[in-house]
Structures are given as C-alpha cells and as structure tokens.
Coordinates of C-alpha atoms in Angstrom, one line a residue:
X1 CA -16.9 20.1 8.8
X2 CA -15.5 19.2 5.1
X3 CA -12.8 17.2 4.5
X4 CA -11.1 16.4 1.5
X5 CA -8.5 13.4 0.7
X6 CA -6.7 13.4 -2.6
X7 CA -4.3 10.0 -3.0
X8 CA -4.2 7.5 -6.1
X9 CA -2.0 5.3 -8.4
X10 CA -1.6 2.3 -6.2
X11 CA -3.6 1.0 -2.9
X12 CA -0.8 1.8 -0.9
X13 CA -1.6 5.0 -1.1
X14 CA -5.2 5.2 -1.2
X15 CA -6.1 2.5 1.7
X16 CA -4.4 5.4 4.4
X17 CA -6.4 8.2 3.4
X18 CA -9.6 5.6 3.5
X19 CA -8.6 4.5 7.3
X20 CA -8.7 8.7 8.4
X21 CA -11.3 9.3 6.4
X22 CA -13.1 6.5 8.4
X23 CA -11.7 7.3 12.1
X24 CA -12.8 11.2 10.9
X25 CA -16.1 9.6 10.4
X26 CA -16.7 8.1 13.8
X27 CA -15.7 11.0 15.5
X28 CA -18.0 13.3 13.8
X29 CA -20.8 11.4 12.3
X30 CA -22.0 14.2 9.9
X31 CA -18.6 14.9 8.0
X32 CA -18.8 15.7 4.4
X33 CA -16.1 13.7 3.0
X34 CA -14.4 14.0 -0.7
X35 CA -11.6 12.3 -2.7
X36 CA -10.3 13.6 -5.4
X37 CA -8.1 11.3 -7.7
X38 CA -6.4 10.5 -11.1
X39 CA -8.7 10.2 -13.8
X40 CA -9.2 6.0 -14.5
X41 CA -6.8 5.5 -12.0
X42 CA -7.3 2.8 -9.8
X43 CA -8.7 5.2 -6.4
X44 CA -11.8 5.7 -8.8
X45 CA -13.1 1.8 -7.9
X46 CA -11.2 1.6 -4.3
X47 CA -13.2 4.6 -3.1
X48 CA -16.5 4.4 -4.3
X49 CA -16.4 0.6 -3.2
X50 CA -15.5 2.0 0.8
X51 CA -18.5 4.8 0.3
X52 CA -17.2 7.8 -0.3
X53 CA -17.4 10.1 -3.3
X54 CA -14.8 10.9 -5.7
X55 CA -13.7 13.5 -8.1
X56 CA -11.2 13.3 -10.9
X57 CA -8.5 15.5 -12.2
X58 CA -6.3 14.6 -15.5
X59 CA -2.9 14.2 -14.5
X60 CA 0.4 11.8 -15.6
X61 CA 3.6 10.7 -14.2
X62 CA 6.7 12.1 -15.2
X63 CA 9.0 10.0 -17.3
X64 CA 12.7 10.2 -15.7
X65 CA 13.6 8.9 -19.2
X66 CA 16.3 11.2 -21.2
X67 CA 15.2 9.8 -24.0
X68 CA 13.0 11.8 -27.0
X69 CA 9.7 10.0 -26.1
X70 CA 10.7 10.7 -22.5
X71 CA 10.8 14.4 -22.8
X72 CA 7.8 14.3 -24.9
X73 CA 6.0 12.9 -22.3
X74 CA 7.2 15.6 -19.6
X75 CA 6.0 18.1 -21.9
X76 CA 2.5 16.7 -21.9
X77 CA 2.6 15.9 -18.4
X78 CA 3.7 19.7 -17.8
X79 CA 0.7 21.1 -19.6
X80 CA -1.9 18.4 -18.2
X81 CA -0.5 19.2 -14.6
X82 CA -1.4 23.6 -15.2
X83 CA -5.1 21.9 -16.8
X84 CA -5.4 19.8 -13.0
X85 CA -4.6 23.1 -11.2
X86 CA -7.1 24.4 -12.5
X87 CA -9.7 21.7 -12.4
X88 CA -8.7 21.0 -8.3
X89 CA -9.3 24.5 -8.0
X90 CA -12.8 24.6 -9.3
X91 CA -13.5 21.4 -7.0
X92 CA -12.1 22.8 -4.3
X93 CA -13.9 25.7 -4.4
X94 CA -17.4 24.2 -4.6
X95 CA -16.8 21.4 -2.1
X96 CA -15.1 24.3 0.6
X97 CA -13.4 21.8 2.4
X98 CA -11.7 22.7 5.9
X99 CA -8.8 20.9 5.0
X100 CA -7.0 18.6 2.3
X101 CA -4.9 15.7 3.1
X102 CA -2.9 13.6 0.5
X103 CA -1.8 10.5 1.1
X104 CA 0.6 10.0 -2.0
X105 CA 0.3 9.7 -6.0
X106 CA 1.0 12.1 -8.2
X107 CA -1.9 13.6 -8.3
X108 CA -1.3 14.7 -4.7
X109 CA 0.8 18.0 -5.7
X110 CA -2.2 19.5 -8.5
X111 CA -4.6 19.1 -5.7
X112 CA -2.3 20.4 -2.8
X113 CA -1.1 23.0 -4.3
X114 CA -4.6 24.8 -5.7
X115 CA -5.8 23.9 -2.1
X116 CA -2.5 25.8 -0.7
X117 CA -2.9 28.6 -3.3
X118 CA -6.5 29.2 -1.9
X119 CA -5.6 29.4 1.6
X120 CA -6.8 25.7 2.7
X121 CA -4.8 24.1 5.1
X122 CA -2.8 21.3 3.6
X123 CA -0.7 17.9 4.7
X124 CA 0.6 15.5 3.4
X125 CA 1.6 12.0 4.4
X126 CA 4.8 9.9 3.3
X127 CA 4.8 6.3 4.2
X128 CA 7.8 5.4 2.8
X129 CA 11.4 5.2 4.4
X130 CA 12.3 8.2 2.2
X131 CA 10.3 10.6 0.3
X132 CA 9.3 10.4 -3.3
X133 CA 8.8 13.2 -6.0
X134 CA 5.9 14.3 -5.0
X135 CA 6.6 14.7 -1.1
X136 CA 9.9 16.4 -2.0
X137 CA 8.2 18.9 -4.0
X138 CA 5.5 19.5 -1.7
X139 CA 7.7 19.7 1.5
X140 CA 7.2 23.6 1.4
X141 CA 4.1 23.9 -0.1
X142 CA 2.0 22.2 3.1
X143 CA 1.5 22.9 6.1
X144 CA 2.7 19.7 7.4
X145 CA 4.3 16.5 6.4
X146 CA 3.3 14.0 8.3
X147 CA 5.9 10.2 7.9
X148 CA 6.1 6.6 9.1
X149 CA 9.4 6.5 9.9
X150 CA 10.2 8.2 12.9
X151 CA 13.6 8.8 11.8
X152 CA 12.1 9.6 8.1
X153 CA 12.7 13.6 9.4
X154 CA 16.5 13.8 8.3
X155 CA 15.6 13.5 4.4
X156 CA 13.7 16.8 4.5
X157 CA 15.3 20.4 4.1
X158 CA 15.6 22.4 7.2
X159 CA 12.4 24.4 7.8
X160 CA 10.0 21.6 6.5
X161 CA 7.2 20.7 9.6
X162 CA 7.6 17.0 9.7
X163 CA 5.4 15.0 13.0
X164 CA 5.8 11.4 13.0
X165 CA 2.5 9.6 13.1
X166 CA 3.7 6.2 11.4
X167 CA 1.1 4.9 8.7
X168 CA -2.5 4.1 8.8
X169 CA -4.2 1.1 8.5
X170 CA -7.6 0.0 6.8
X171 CA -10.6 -0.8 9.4
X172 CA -10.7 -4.4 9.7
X173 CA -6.6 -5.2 10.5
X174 CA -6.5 -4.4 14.1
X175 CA -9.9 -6.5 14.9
X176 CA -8.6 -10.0 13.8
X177 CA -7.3 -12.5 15.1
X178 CA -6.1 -16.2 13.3
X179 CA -8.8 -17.9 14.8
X180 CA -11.6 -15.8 13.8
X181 CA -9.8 -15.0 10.4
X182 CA -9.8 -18.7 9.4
X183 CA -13.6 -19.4 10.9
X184 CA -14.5 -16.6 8.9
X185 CA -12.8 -17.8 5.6
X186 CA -13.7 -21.5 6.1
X187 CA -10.2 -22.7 6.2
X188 CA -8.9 -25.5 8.5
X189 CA -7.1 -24.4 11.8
X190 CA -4.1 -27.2 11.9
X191 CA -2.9 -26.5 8.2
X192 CA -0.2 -23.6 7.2
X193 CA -1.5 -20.9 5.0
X194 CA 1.2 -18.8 3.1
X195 CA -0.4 -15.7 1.4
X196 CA 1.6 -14.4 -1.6
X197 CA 1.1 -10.5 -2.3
X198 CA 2.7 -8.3 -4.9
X199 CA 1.1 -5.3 -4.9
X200 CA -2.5 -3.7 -5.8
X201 CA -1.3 -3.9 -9.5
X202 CA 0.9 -6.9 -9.3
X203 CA 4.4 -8.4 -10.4
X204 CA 5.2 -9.8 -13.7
X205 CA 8.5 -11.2 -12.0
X206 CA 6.3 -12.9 -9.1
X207 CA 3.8 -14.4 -11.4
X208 CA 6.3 -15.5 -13.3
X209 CA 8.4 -17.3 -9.9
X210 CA 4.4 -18.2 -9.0
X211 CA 3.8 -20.0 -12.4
X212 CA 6.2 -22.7 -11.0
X213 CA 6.2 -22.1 -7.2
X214 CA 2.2 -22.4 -7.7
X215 CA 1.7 -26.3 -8.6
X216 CA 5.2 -27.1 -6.2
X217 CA 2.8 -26.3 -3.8
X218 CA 0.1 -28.0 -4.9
X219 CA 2.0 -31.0 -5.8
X220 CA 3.9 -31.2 -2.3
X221 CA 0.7 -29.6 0.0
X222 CA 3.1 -28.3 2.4
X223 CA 1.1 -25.6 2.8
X224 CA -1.8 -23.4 2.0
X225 CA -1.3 -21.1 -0.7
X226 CA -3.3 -17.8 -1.5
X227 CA -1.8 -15.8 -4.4
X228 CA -2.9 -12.0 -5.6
X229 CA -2.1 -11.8 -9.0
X230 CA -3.2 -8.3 -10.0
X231 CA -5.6 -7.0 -12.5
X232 CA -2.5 -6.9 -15.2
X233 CA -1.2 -10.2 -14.4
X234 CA -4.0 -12.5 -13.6
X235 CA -4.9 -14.1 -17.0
X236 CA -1.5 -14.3 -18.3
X237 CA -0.7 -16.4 -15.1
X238 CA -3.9 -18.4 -15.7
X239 CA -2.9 -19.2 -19.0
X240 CA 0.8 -19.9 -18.2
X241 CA -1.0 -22.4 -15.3
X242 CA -3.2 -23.8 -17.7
X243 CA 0.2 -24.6 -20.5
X244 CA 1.9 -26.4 -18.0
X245 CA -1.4 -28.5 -17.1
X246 CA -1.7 -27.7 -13.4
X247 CA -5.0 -28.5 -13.1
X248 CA -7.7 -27.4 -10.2
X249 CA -4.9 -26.0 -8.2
X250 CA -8.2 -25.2 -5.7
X251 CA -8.9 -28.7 -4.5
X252 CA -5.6 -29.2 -3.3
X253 CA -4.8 -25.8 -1.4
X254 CA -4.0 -23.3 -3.6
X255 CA -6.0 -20.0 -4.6
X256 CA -5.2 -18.0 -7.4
X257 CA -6.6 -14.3 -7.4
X258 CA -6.6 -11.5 -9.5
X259 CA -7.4 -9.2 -6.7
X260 CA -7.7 -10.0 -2.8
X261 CA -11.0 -7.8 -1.9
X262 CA -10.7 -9.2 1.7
X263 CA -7.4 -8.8 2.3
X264 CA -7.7 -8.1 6.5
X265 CA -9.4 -11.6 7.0
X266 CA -7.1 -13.2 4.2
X267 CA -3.3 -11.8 6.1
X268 CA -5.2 -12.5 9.7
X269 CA -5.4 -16.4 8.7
X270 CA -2.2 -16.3 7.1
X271 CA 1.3 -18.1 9.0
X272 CA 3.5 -15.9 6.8
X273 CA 3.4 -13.6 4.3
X274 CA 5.3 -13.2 1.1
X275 CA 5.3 -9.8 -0.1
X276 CA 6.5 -6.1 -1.4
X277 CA 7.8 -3.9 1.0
X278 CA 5.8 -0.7 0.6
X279 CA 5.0 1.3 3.5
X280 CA 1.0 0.7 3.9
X281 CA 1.7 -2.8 3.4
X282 CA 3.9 -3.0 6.4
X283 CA 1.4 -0.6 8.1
X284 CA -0.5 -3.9 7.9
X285 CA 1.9 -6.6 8.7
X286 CA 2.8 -4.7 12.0
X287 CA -1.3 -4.0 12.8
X288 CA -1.6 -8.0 12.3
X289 CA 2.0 -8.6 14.1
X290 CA 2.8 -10.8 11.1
X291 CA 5.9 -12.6 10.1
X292 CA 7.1 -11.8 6.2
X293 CA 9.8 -12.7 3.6
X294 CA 9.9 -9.6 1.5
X295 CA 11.0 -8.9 -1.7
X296 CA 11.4 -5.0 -2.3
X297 CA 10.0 -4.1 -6.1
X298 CA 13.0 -2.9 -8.2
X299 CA 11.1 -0.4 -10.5
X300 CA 11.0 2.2 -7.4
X301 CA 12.5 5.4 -6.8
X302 CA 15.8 5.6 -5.1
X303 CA 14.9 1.8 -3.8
X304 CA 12.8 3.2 -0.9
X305 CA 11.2 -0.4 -1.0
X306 CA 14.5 -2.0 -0.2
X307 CA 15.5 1.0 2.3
X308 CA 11.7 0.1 4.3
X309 CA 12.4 -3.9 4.2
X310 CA 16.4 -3.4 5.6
X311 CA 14.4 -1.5 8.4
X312 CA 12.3 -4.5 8.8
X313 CA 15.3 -7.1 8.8
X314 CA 17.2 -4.9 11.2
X315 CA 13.9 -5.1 13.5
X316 CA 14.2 -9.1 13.5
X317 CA 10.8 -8.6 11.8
X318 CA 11.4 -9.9 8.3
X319 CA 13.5 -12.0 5.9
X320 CA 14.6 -10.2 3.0
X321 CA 15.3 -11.2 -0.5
X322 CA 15.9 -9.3 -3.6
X323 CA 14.7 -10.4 -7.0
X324 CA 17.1 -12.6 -8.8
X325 CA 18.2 -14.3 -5.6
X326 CA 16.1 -16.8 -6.1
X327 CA 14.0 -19.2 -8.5
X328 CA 10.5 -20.7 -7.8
X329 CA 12.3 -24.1 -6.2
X330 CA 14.9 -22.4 -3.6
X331 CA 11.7 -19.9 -2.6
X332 CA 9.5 -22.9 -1.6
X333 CA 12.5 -24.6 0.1
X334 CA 12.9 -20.9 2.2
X335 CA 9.6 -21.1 2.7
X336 CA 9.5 -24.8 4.3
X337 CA 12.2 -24.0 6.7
X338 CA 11.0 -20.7 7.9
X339 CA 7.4 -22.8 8.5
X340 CA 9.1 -25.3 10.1
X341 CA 10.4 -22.9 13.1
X342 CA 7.5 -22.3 14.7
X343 CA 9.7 -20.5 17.4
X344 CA 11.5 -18.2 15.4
X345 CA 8.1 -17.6 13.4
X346 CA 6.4 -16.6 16.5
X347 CA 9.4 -14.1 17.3
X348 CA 9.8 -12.3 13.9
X349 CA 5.5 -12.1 14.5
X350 CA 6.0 -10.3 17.9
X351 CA 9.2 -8.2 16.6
X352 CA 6.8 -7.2 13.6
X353 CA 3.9 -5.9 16.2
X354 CA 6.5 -3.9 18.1
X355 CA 7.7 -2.0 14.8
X356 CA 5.0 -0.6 13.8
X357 CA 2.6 2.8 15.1
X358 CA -0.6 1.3 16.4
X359 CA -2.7 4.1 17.1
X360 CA -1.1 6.1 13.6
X361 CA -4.5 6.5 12.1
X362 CA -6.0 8.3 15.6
X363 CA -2.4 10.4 15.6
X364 CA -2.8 11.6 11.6
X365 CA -6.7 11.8 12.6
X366 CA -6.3 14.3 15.9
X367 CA -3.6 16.2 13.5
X368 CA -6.1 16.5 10.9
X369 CA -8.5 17.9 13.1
X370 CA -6.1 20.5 14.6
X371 CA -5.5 22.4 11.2
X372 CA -9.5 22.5 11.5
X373 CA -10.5 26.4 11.9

C-alpha cells in the first residue's frame, strides 16, 4: 500500500501527519510512505529528520492585504498555485499512492486537489477550533474532513463529511512520565521546571517578554526554565541577553534554545507549560495531561488560537492571557503563584488529560485505511 502525506509551514501541522504516518507504519510494516511539501519550507528538515522522504512543490501564501504589493503578491501566488498543480500531479502520478492526507499548510489544497482531480481518495485534517483557508476551500473537494474539535462540525457547509477524530500526537508523548522524563534529561527531581514554547518558528513578542523574564529567573531561581526561541529569534535574543550582561544563564537553571529537538522528554519533565495555543500543541499538553498558561498568537486567522485556548479555560485546563496583558515582571509573579498551588496544578493537569482524544492518531489511522481500495 502507498500512502501519501502532504502538510507544511509550521510543526503544528507537520508533527500530525508524522504520528499517522508512523501508527500506518506499525500496522503494515512494508508501506511506501511520501510527503510532499512547500519548497524550503520548514517540513523539508522535520521530515527527512523522522525518515521519511519528501517531495517539493512551489507554492506561497496569499496576502489578505488590499494593498498594491498585496495584490501583487496574489497574482503570483495565483500563477505559482496552477505551476504546483501541475507539479503534485506529476508526483502523484509516479508515486500511485492509495490515498493522500493533508494535515494543514497551504500547500495542502495544490496537492489535494491534483490527487482529487485524478481520482485518489483525499482527507484532510483541521486541528484548529475553526477552519482556516485552506480547509474552507477544500471542504468539497475531499472526501473527508477529519477535526479536533468535536463540536468543530458546525463551521462547515451542509453536505461537507466531517468525523471527529481529535488531533494526533508525535510518538514519544504518550510514553513518558515526569520521572523518567527528568532521569532521562539529567535534571533534579525536587526542583520546578517551567518550559517556555512559542511556536516551531517562534515569537518576537515572547523573546522580547523572555529577554527580561529570562535573568528574573535566573536571578530569583524559583524555578527551572527551558525557553524555545525559534530559528528567527534565537540570536537576536542571545544578543539582547548578552547587552544586558546576563551571564551563563545555564549554571543557574535556565536554557535558552533555538529549537527544542526533544520536545516529548522536555514537556514530560516540565511542572507547567507556557505556550501558544495551536491545536497540535494542545494535542500534546492533553497526551502529557499538562497544566498551561497560554497566550494565543495574535497574527492568526479569525483568532482561532484564542477560540482553542477559551476552550481550554472553559475545561479548567489552562490559564489564559492575551499579549499586552502582561510584562516580563507580572508573568513571573503569575507564574510563582500558579507553582505554588500544587493542588490546583495537579487539577488543571488532570482536567487537561480529560480534554483531549487519546487514541486520535489510531482513529485518523483506521480512517485512513478505510478510503484504502
């Protein structure tokens, strides 16, 4: 059997199709597997790095600017989206997969669409609360929409096949415990480790709250802190570190990262978790049954990042706080006196497990399979 995964843009939406792509793996051992993503997108490292092969495709965003550039931009993006057709097509026919599953990205719809215009079966899975652009404009194209909301079904025209699977998880997150996390990462068991996330490609607003929040912590040693920077942000935090004179932030608890490779055995360890509020990430909070104070990312469409972390907060899972409510002092103070409830901790942890799906990745998986001949 051939199967074929197209996602890309962000590692929200690539780390899904890599946990089917896995479970399709251990089921049937001699699956042909491809990925087809965005040309120097960041799916071309994620991929290869879990094994699998990857194809690319050019394709760009639209601009939802009314300005001159903006429409510039849609024009190019219009003509580069008929040249991806085309080029999805030509993969598609020499791979001859059984089926195509996207996972989100834009380059989801060139790739779904030549697969539905050849007469592959096609599905397409939205994480998110509500559905972007490209979800929206496939809803009638695929076969089936699969979301990770169960009540995500409303926001689609009448007609559209939506199943409710909730979202998949990497391997690794449903394995680890605290205990085993820490031994593994060599960090003490009696000490508090906060881990600070922002997304595969980072914040410029967090860095910028974490170029103060950062030596606080070192400074006080409240806690341990473990900070993702992002490729884009990680030496202009260094250097905005280095101005103030921080010092070897390591030796006294803090870790600075421009990427976190481990991420499983880094959120197992961790007591609570600052962080976006995009779907795979609470995919993993929930596999991990971890506590969170999350910030939703502003530069979304329709807010869907705030509409998933109200759904969290409603579920007594999460604290939420929107950028601007806050400086770098008043989020280390939030952060001491959600640490220092070890009770309600432990609740919003357990309330966290309960929201999510746990077997989603075997549901999207035996769903997969059933478009199969």
């Amino acid at each position: 059997m051939k199967f074929l995964f197209t996602c890309g843009g962000t590692a929200g939406h690539i780390n899904p199709a890599i946990g089917v792509a896995a479970q399709i793996q251990t089921l049937i051992p001699d699956a042909q597997i491809l990925f087809i993503g965005a040309k120097g997108m960041m799916e071309t490292e994620l991929v290869p790095r879990e094994g699998y092969e990857i194809r690319t495709v050019e394709i760009n965003s639209l601009s939802r600017s009314v300005s001159l550039a903006g429409l510039k931009h849609n024009l190019h993006t219009a003509r580069a989206l008929v040249q991806s057709i085309r080029e999805a097509k030509k993969i598609l026919r020499n791979f001859g997969p059984d089926v195509v599953v996207g996972t989100g990205g834009y380059v989801c719809y060139p790739v779904l669409k030549a697969a539905h215009d050849l007469g592959i079966p096609t599905l397409v899975h939205e994480s998110n609360a509500v559905p972007g652009l490209t979800t929206k404009l496939l809803a009638h194209t695929v076969d089936c929409v699969m979301v990770g909301f169960e009540n995500a079904g409303e926001n689609y025209p009448a007609g559209t096949n939506v199943v409710f699977t909730g979202t998949p998880v990497r391997r690794g997150f449903e394995t680890l415990d605290r205990a085993a996390a820490r031994k593994l990462l060599h960090l003490p068991e009696d000490q508090p480790l906060v881990l600070s996330v922002w997304g595969s490609l980072g914040s410029d607003h967090m860095n910028d709250v974490m170029a103060r929040f950062a030596p606080l912590a070192a400074q006080k040693q409240d806690f341990m802190l473990i900070h993702s920077a992002g490729k884009r942000g990680y030496p202009r935090l260094c250097a905005a570190l280095g101005q103030q004179g921080a010092g070897d932030l390591k030796a006294r608890g803090v870790d600075i990262r421009e990427y976190i490779f481990d991420m499983p055995q880094v959120m197992a360890a961790a007591d609570l978790i600052l962080c976006r509020s995009g779907a795979s990430t609470l995919g993993e909070l929930a596999a991990l049954g971890k506590p969170a104070l999350l910030i939703p990312s502003p530069n979304v469409t329709n807010h869907h990042q705030e509409k998933n972390a109200r759904q969290m907060e409603r579920f007594g899972a999460a604290k939420v706080l929107l950028e601007g409510e806050f400086d770098a002092v008043s989020l280390y103070e939030q952060v001491c006196a959600l640490l220092s409830d070890a009770p309600a901790l432990a609740e919003m942890g357990g309330n966290m497990a309960r929201a999510g799906v746990p077997d989603a990745t075997k549901r999207i998986t035996e769903l997969v399979l059933s478009y199969v001949n």
